[in-house]
Amino acid sequence: MKAPIRVAVTGAAGQIGYALLFRIASGAMFGPDQPVILQLIEAPIEKALLALKGVAMELDDCAFPLLKGIVQTSDASVGFKDANWCLLIGAKPRGPGMERADLLKDNGKIFIEQGKIIDAVAAADARVAVVGNPANTNCMIAASQAKRLPADRFTAMVRLDQNRAQTQLAQKAGVDLTAVKDIFIYGNHSPTMFPAFAHATINGQPAASVINDQAWLQGPFCETVGKRGAAIIAARGLSSAASAANALVDHVRSLVTPGAIHSIAVKSNGLYGFDANVWAGMPVKTTTPGSYEVITGYAMDDFAKAKIATTNKELVDERAFVADMIK
Ligand code: NAI
């Protein structure tokens, strides 16, 4: 049996946490032979900590063979201690009438603090995956505080958008989901993100030729994927949680599987027209467990370039809102 790895999760008693922790403990994220210790971090609020206690009791009651320990805490320096993976889900939601700038600043404070603590106390091989919104910019903020851990250890999740796009293409073409490959998400996890349909394939053929409806691809397809989160809220009365947790399982599973090709938001170095130093979704190939290289060389047509310019501008604007905080 391998030695257990430590997985820190913030917002552990929230909606996504509740859909996620059982899958980590069952082996879905790190594999059926990898024991885990869950280090669960919640806000220092009595109600949240009580809910966390209940979740931990349920985890106990599952008798997962791979679960070797549970830490419950509101102290991030305890929760991130020696963590190999830090899954940052907890964030402040946007309240009614709240300006985007205020949301960015409020979350900025949380992610500055967590970035500093992770850098100070997490394991030498620590990897950080950010889900709490605005995920790309929160990830950039956390990474800005790291002196020990390199920036490429910090990734933000766009996998939910990739999964949504894959399903939309399969349903439009009337094919099995697994026939759709190479659909990648560029840019921000927000309605501006761009699902680059021109590179996708269906049964090995260009998806655009199989679907043969450019107007649908450029219009309703991009819009449906971009606004899917709002559509779920309208239908369910709550934001996507099980699908977000599932996407995080996929995000990490792909990152620990050499050869996997997938979309994650990473620090840009100017590739694909993104400003250097924003965290933008793009295609990567996992090289060794936890490490990856950006897949370069996908040609972008004028439509794709315009979409990327829009989502890049949003990321640059978000960075400007918090610029004074990350100096
Ligand atoms: P939720 O409100 O149900 O849970 C959030 C939890 O985080 C709460 O229990 C809260 O007490 C906790 N929390 C708040 N601040 C904290 C802190 N500083 N440290 C530790 N815990 C803290 O929200 P839900 O539905 O679980 O969503 C979490 C986040 O994920 C939201 O920001 C949401 O917008 C985002 N999200 C991102 C997606 C993506 O694709 N990147 C998809 C869906 C949601």
Short mmCIF file of C-alpha atoms and ligand atoms in Angstrom, two decimals:
data_model
loop_
_atom_site.label_atom_id
_atom_site.label_comp_id
_atom_site.label_asym_id
_atom_site.label_seq_id
_atom_site.Cartn_x
_atom_site.Cartn_y
_atom_site.Cartn_z
CA MET A 1 0.00 0.00 0.00
CA LYS A 2 1.28 3.49 -0.89
CA ALA A 3 1.78 6.13 1.83
CA PRO A 4 -1.28 8.38 2.21
CA ILE A 5 -1.28 11.78 0.53
CA ARG A 6 -2.73 14.81 2.29
CA VAL A 7 -5.54 16.60 0.48
CA ALA A 8 -6.63 19.97 1.88
CA VAL A 9 -10.08 21.21 0.86
CA THR A 10 -11.47 24.67 1.67
CA GLY A 11 -15.21 25.27 1.75
CA ALA A 12 -15.45 21.60 2.70
CA ALA A 13 -18.96 21.86 4.17
CA GLY A 14 -20.36 23.73 1.16
CA GLN A 15 -22.37 22.33 -1.74
CA ILE A 16 -19.39 21.35 -3.88
CA GLY A 17 -17.55 19.99 -0.85
CA TYR A 18 -20.45 17.69 -0.08
CA ALA A 19 -20.42 16.30 -3.61
CA LEU A 20 -16.62 16.05 -3.71
CA LEU A 21 -15.24 14.60 -0.50
CA PHE A 22 -16.85 11.19 -0.85
CA ARG A 23 -15.39 10.80 -4.32
CA ILE A 24 -11.90 11.71 -3.16
CA ALA A 25 -12.21 9.24 -0.28
CA SER A 26 -13.50 6.50 -2.61
CA GLY A 27 -10.42 6.75 -4.85
CA ALA A 28 -11.99 8.52 -7.84
CA MET A 29 -9.51 11.40 -7.76
CA PHE A 30 -6.17 9.75 -7.00
CA GLY A 31 -6.84 6.15 -7.96
CA PRO A 32 -7.91 2.94 -6.20
CA ASP A 33 -4.49 2.29 -4.64
CA GLN A 34 -3.79 5.76 -3.22
CA PRO A 35 -4.79 6.31 0.43
CA VAL A 36 -5.71 9.86 1.43
CA ILE A 37 -5.91 12.02 4.54
CA LEU A 38 -8.56 14.74 4.15
CA GLN A 39 -7.72 18.10 5.73
CA LEU A 40 -11.01 19.96 5.75
CA ILE A 41 -11.02 23.73 6.16
CA GLU A 42 -14.12 25.82 6.81
CA ALA A 43 -14.78 29.44 7.61
CA PRO A 44 -14.63 30.24 11.37
CA ILE A 45 -18.43 30.30 11.62
CA GLU A 46 -20.22 28.08 14.12
CA LYS A 47 -22.84 26.88 11.63
CA ALA A 48 -20.21 26.00 9.00
CA LEU A 49 -18.05 24.13 11.50
CA LEU A 50 -21.03 22.18 12.78
CA ALA A 51 -21.96 21.26 9.20
CA LEU A 52 -18.36 20.18 8.67
CA LYS A 53 -18.59 17.93 11.70
CA GLY A 54 -21.64 16.29 10.15
CA VAL A 55 -19.84 15.75 6.84
CA ALA A 56 -16.89 14.18 8.67
CA MET A 57 -19.31 11.87 10.53
CA GLU A 58 -20.78 10.78 7.19
CA LEU A 59 -17.30 10.17 5.78
CA ASP A 60 -16.60 7.95 8.79
CA ASP A 61 -19.87 6.14 8.21
CA CYS A 62 -18.85 5.24 4.64
CA ALA A 63 -15.94 3.12 5.96
CA PHE A 64 -13.81 4.01 2.94
CA PRO A 65 -10.73 1.74 2.96
CA LEU A 66 -8.58 4.49 1.40
CA LEU A 67 -9.50 7.20 3.94
CA LYS A 68 -6.73 7.24 6.55
CA GLY A 69 -7.66 10.36 8.49
CA ILE A 70 -9.82 13.49 8.64
CA VAL A 71 -8.70 16.88 9.97
CA GLN A 72 -11.43 19.46 10.65
CA THR A 73 -10.31 23.03 11.16
CA SER A 74 -10.95 26.71 10.56
CA ASP A 75 -7.22 27.41 10.90
CA ALA A 76 -5.66 27.40 7.44
CA SER A 77 -2.16 26.83 8.83
CA VAL A 78 -3.42 23.55 10.33
CA GLY A 79 -5.48 22.63 7.26
CA PHE A 80 -2.72 23.20 4.69
CA LYS A 81 0.05 21.68 6.81
CA ASP A 82 2.07 19.24 4.69
CA ALA A 83 -0.75 19.11 2.09
CA ASN A 84 0.20 17.56 -1.23
CA TRP A 85 -2.92 18.92 -2.91
CA CYS A 86 -4.77 22.09 -1.91
CA LEU A 87 -8.26 22.32 -3.40
CA LEU A 88 -9.51 25.88 -2.94
CA ILE A 89 -13.29 25.84 -3.18
CA GLY A 90 -14.39 28.16 -0.37
CA ALA A 91 -15.05 31.70 -1.55
CA LYS A 92 -17.35 34.58 -0.80
CA PRO A 93 -20.41 34.49 -3.05
CA ARG A 94 -21.60 37.59 -4.89
CA GLY A 95 -24.39 39.15 -2.84
CA PRO A 96 -27.37 41.07 -4.24
CA GLY A 97 -26.30 44.41 -5.71
CA MET A 98 -22.63 43.66 -5.05
CA GLU A 99 -20.19 45.15 -7.56
CA ARG A 100 -17.78 42.79 -9.32
CA ALA A 101 -14.86 44.90 -8.07
CA ASP A 102 -15.97 44.38 -4.46
CA LEU A 103 -16.37 40.64 -5.02
CA LEU A 104 -12.85 40.50 -6.46
CA LYS A 105 -11.42 42.43 -3.52
CA ASP A 106 -13.25 40.41 -0.85
CA ASN A 107 -12.10 37.15 -2.39
CA GLY A 108 -8.69 38.63 -2.99
CA LYS A 109 -8.18 38.93 0.76
CA ILE A 110 -9.06 35.24 1.26
CA PHE A 111 -6.75 34.04 -1.52
CA ILE A 112 -3.82 36.26 -0.51
CA GLU A 113 -3.97 34.78 2.96
CA GLN A 114 -4.36 31.21 1.73
CA GLY A 115 -1.59 31.62 -0.89
CA LYS A 116 0.82 32.82 1.84
CA ILE A 117 -0.05 29.99 4.20
CA ILE A 118 0.14 27.28 1.53
CA ASP A 119 3.56 28.57 0.51
CA ALA A 120 4.69 28.47 4.13
CA VAL A 121 3.33 25.12 5.33
CA ALA A 122 2.23 22.83 2.47
CA ALA A 123 4.35 19.90 1.27
CA ALA A 124 7.34 20.54 -1.01
CA ASP A 125 5.45 18.94 -3.91
CA ALA A 126 2.19 20.84 -3.21
CA ARG A 127 -0.22 21.48 -6.06
CA VAL A 128 -3.06 23.98 -5.83
CA ALA A 129 -6.35 23.83 -7.77
CA VAL A 130 -8.74 26.77 -7.49
CA VAL A 131 -12.51 26.44 -7.97
CA GLY A 132 -13.88 29.34 -5.87
CA ASN A 133 -14.92 32.17 -8.15
CA PRO A 134 -13.63 34.26 -9.80
CA ALA A 135 -11.42 31.18 -10.10
CA ASN A 136 -8.78 32.38 -12.58
CA THR A 137 -8.08 35.63 -10.77
CA ASN A 138 -8.26 34.01 -7.32
CA CYS A 139 -5.63 31.55 -8.56
CA MET A 140 -3.43 34.38 -9.82
CA ILE A 141 -3.77 36.11 -6.45
CA ALA A 142 -2.85 32.98 -4.46
CA ALA A 143 0.14 32.32 -6.74
CA SER A 144 1.32 35.91 -6.35
CA GLN A 145 2.01 35.18 -2.67
CA ALA A 146 4.17 32.12 -3.30
CA LYS A 147 7.93 32.43 -2.96
CA ARG A 148 8.77 28.75 -2.49
CA LEU A 149 6.26 27.06 -4.80
CA PRO A 150 6.59 27.83 -8.53
CA ALA A 151 3.66 29.47 -10.33
CA ASP A 152 2.95 26.41 -12.47
CA ARG A 153 1.80 24.57 -9.34
CA PHE A 154 -1.26 26.86 -9.26
CA THR A 155 -4.07 25.96 -11.65
CA ALA A 156 -7.71 27.05 -11.87
CA MET A 157 -10.58 24.89 -13.03
CA VAL A 158 -12.17 25.25 -16.48
CA ARG A 159 -12.90 21.53 -16.74
CA LEU A 160 -16.60 21.99 -16.06
CA ASP A 161 -16.77 24.16 -19.18
CA GLN A 162 -14.85 21.54 -21.17
CA ASN A 163 -17.21 18.79 -20.02
CA ARG A 164 -20.23 20.93 -20.85
CA ALA A 165 -18.86 21.69 -24.32
CA GLN A 166 -18.10 18.02 -25.01
CA THR A 167 -21.67 17.02 -24.17
CA GLN A 168 -23.19 19.82 -26.28
CA LEU A 169 -21.16 18.74 -29.33
CA ALA A 170 -22.07 15.07 -28.85
CA GLN A 171 -25.77 15.84 -28.48
CA LYS A 172 -25.81 18.10 -31.55
CA ALA A 173 -24.02 15.47 -33.67
CA GLY A 174 -26.12 12.64 -32.23
CA VAL A 175 -23.01 10.64 -31.29
CA ASP A 176 -21.78 9.00 -28.12
CA LEU A 177 -19.99 11.41 -25.80
CA THR A 178 -16.75 9.46 -26.11
CA ALA A 179 -16.63 10.14 -29.87
CA VAL A 180 -15.88 13.83 -29.11
CA LYS A 181 -12.22 14.66 -28.51
CA ASP A 182 -9.95 17.70 -28.29
CA ILE A 183 -12.48 20.31 -27.20
CA PHE A 184 -10.52 22.79 -25.12
CA ILE A 185 -11.49 25.90 -23.15
CA TYR A 186 -9.56 29.14 -23.55
CA GLY A 187 -9.65 32.05 -21.12
CA ASN A 188 -11.72 32.88 -18.08
CA HIS A 189 -14.17 30.62 -16.22
CA SER A 190 -17.01 33.02 -17.02
CA PRO A 191 -19.44 33.52 -19.90
CA THR A 192 -16.58 35.04 -21.97
CA MET A 193 -14.60 31.78 -22.12
CA PHE A 194 -14.08 30.27 -25.54
CA PRO A 195 -14.70 26.59 -26.34
CA ALA A 196 -12.46 26.18 -29.41
CA PHE A 197 -14.74 24.02 -31.56
CA ALA A 198 -12.53 24.30 -34.66
CA HIS A 199 -9.98 21.89 -33.14
CA ALA A 200 -12.50 19.38 -31.78
CA THR A 201 -12.98 16.05 -33.51
CA ILE A 202 -15.89 13.63 -33.68
CA ASN A 203 -14.91 10.05 -34.47
CA GLY A 204 -11.59 11.43 -35.72
CA GLN A 205 -13.16 13.90 -38.17
CA PRO A 206 -13.27 17.70 -37.64
CA ALA A 207 -16.32 18.39 -35.45
CA ALA A 208 -17.16 21.45 -37.56
CA SER A 209 -17.50 19.29 -40.71
CA VAL A 210 -19.51 16.60 -38.94
CA ILE A 211 -21.90 19.16 -37.42
CA ASN A 212 -21.85 21.32 -40.56
CA ASP A 213 -23.55 24.27 -38.92
CA GLN A 214 -21.05 27.09 -38.39
CA ALA A 215 -23.76 29.50 -37.25
CA TRP A 216 -24.74 27.10 -34.44
CA LEU A 217 -21.11 26.59 -33.41
CA GLN A 218 -20.35 30.31 -33.32
CA GLY A 219 -23.68 31.27 -31.73
CA PRO A 220 -25.85 28.93 -29.62
CA PHE A 221 -23.02 26.48 -28.87
CA CYS A 222 -20.66 29.09 -27.38
CA GLU A 223 -23.57 30.79 -25.63
CA THR A 224 -24.97 27.59 -24.11
CA VAL A 225 -21.59 26.56 -22.72
CA GLY A 226 -20.82 30.08 -21.49
CA LYS A 227 -24.17 30.58 -19.76
CA ARG A 228 -24.72 27.04 -18.52
CA GLY A 229 -23.98 28.01 -14.93
CA ALA A 230 -26.76 30.63 -14.99
CA ALA A 231 -29.15 28.13 -16.63
CA ILE A 232 -28.52 25.64 -13.81
CA ILE A 233 -29.17 28.31 -11.18
CA ALA A 234 -32.43 29.24 -12.95
CA ALA A 235 -33.56 25.59 -12.99
CA ARG A 236 -32.25 24.31 -9.67
CA GLY A 237 -32.33 27.44 -7.56
CA LEU A 238 -28.73 26.68 -6.59
CA SER A 239 -25.45 26.80 -8.49
CA SER A 240 -23.92 23.71 -10.08
CA ALA A 241 -22.38 21.57 -7.39
CA ALA A 242 -22.25 17.88 -8.35
CA SER A 243 -21.03 18.69 -11.86
CA ALA A 244 -18.48 21.15 -10.44
CA ALA A 245 -17.23 18.52 -7.98
CA ASN A 246 -17.08 15.98 -10.80
CA ALA A 247 -15.10 18.43 -12.93
CA LEU A 248 -12.60 18.89 -10.10
CA VAL A 249 -12.20 15.11 -9.86
CA ASP A 250 -11.49 15.15 -13.62
CA HIS A 251 -9.15 18.17 -13.34
CA VAL A 252 -6.94 16.52 -10.71
CA ARG A 253 -7.23 12.98 -12.14
CA SER A 254 -6.02 14.28 -15.52
CA LEU A 255 -3.21 16.21 -13.81
CA VAL A 256 -1.91 13.07 -12.11
CA THR A 257 -2.20 10.93 -15.25
CA PRO A 258 0.81 11.29 -17.58
CA GLY A 259 -0.27 11.67 -21.21
CA ALA A 260 -3.71 13.11 -20.37
CA ILE A 261 -4.74 16.01 -22.60
CA HIS A 262 -7.17 18.46 -21.02
CA SER A 263 -8.01 22.12 -20.31
CA ILE A 264 -6.80 23.91 -17.20
CA ALA A 265 -6.24 27.58 -16.44
CA VAL A 266 -2.51 28.24 -16.06
CA LYS A 267 -0.20 31.21 -15.91
CA SER A 268 0.00 32.69 -19.38
CA ASN A 269 3.34 33.49 -20.92
CA GLY A 270 1.75 35.24 -23.86
CA LEU A 271 0.63 32.11 -25.70
CA TYR A 272 -2.53 32.21 -27.80
CA GLY A 273 -2.72 35.99 -27.40
CA PHE A 274 -3.22 36.01 -23.62
CA ASP A 275 -1.54 38.71 -21.60
CA ALA A 276 1.46 37.44 -19.67
CA ASN A 277 0.62 36.82 -16.00
CA VAL A 278 -3.10 36.25 -16.28
CA TRP A 279 -4.33 32.72 -15.53
CA ALA A 280 -6.06 31.56 -18.72
CA GLY A 281 -7.68 28.30 -19.74
CA MET A 282 -5.74 26.46 -22.43
CA PRO A 283 -4.96 22.90 -23.50
CA VAL A 284 -2.21 21.05 -21.64
CA LYS A 285 -0.64 17.61 -21.68
CA THR A 286 0.28 16.05 -18.34
CA THR A 287 3.97 15.10 -18.39
CA THR A 288 4.61 13.56 -14.96
CA PRO A 289 2.09 13.36 -12.09
CA GLY A 290 1.16 16.97 -11.18
CA SER A 291 3.21 18.54 -14.01
CA TYR A 292 2.14 19.55 -17.48
CA GLU A 293 3.13 21.41 -20.61
CA VAL A 294 0.90 23.75 -22.59
CA ILE A 295 0.01 22.36 -26.00
CA THR A 296 1.12 24.96 -28.49
CA GLY A 297 0.50 25.33 -32.18
CA TYR A 298 -3.28 25.27 -32.47
CA ALA A 299 -4.00 27.81 -35.24
CA MET A 300 -6.69 30.37 -34.39
CA ASP A 301 -8.94 31.88 -37.09
CA ASP A 302 -10.32 35.43 -36.89
CA PHE A 303 -13.42 34.30 -34.94
CA ALA A 304 -11.28 32.49 -32.36
CA LYS A 305 -8.85 35.42 -32.08
CA ALA A 306 -11.74 37.82 -31.39
CA LYS A 307 -13.21 35.50 -28.73
CA ILE A 308 -9.81 35.12 -27.07
CA ALA A 309 -9.30 38.90 -27.13
CA THR A 310 -12.63 39.35 -25.28
CA THR A 311 -11.93 36.80 -22.56
CA ASN A 312 -8.34 38.06 -22.22
CA LYS A 313 -9.63 41.61 -21.71
CA GLU A 314 -11.87 40.41 -18.90
CA LEU A 315 -8.92 38.70 -17.20
CA VAL A 316 -6.75 41.80 -17.58
CA ASP A 317 -9.55 43.96 -16.13
CA GLU A 318 -9.97 41.58 -13.17
CA ARG A 319 -6.24 41.74 -12.54
CA ALA A 320 -6.40 45.56 -12.63
CA PHE A 321 -9.14 45.56 -9.94
CA VAL A 322 -6.83 43.72 -7.50
CA ALA A 323 -3.49 45.14 -8.68
CA ASP A 324 -2.98 47.15 -5.49
CA MET A 325 -3.52 44.01 -3.38
CA ILE A 326 -0.91 41.81 -5.03
CA LYS A 327 2.03 44.23 -5.11
P1 NAI B 1 -21.20 27.12 -0.90
O1 NAI B 1 -21.57 28.52 -0.51
O2 NAI B 1 -22.19 26.03 -0.81
O3 NAI B 1 -19.92 26.67 -0.07
C1 NAI B 1 -18.82 27.49 0.12
C2 NAI B 1 -18.23 27.13 1.46
O4 NAI B 1 -17.00 27.84 1.60
C3 NAI B 1 -19.11 27.53 2.64
O5 NAI B 1 -19.33 26.40 3.46
C4 NAI B 1 -18.30 28.60 3.36
O6 NAI B 1 -18.47 28.58 4.76
C5 NAI B 1 -16.89 28.22 2.95
N1 NAI B 1 -15.91 29.31 3.04
C6 NAI B 1 -16.08 30.62 2.77
N2 NAI B 1 -14.94 31.29 2.99
C7 NAI B 1 -14.03 30.40 3.41
C8 NAI B 1 -12.68 30.48 3.80
N3 NAI B 1 -12.03 31.66 3.82
N4 NAI B 1 -12.03 29.33 4.15
C9 NAI B 1 -12.67 28.16 4.14
N5 NAI B 1 -13.96 28.02 3.80
C10 NAI B 1 -14.63 29.12 3.42
O7 NAI B 1 -20.63 27.27 -2.39
P2 NAI B 1 -20.39 26.13 -3.47
O8 NAI B 1 -21.62 25.94 -4.27
O9 NAI B 1 -19.76 24.95 -2.83
O10 NAI B 1 -19.35 26.87 -4.43
C11 NAI B 1 -18.07 27.22 -3.98
C12 NAI B 1 -17.37 28.13 -4.99
O11 NAI B 1 -17.16 27.44 -6.21
C13 NAI B 1 -18.15 29.40 -5.34
O12 NAI B 1 -17.22 30.49 -5.41
C14 NAI B 1 -18.69 29.10 -6.72
O13 NAI B 1 -18.92 30.27 -7.48
C15 NAI B 1 -17.52 28.29 -7.29
N6 NAI B 1 -17.83 27.47 -8.47
C16 NAI B 1 -16.85 27.35 -9.42
C17 NAI B 1 -17.03 26.57 -10.54
C18 NAI B 1 -15.95 26.44 -11.57
O14 NAI B 1 -16.21 25.79 -12.60
N7 NAI B 1 -14.75 27.02 -11.40
C19 NAI B 1 -18.29 25.86 -10.76
C20 NAI B 1 -19.25 26.01 -9.68
C21 NAI B 1 -19.01 26.81 -8.58
#
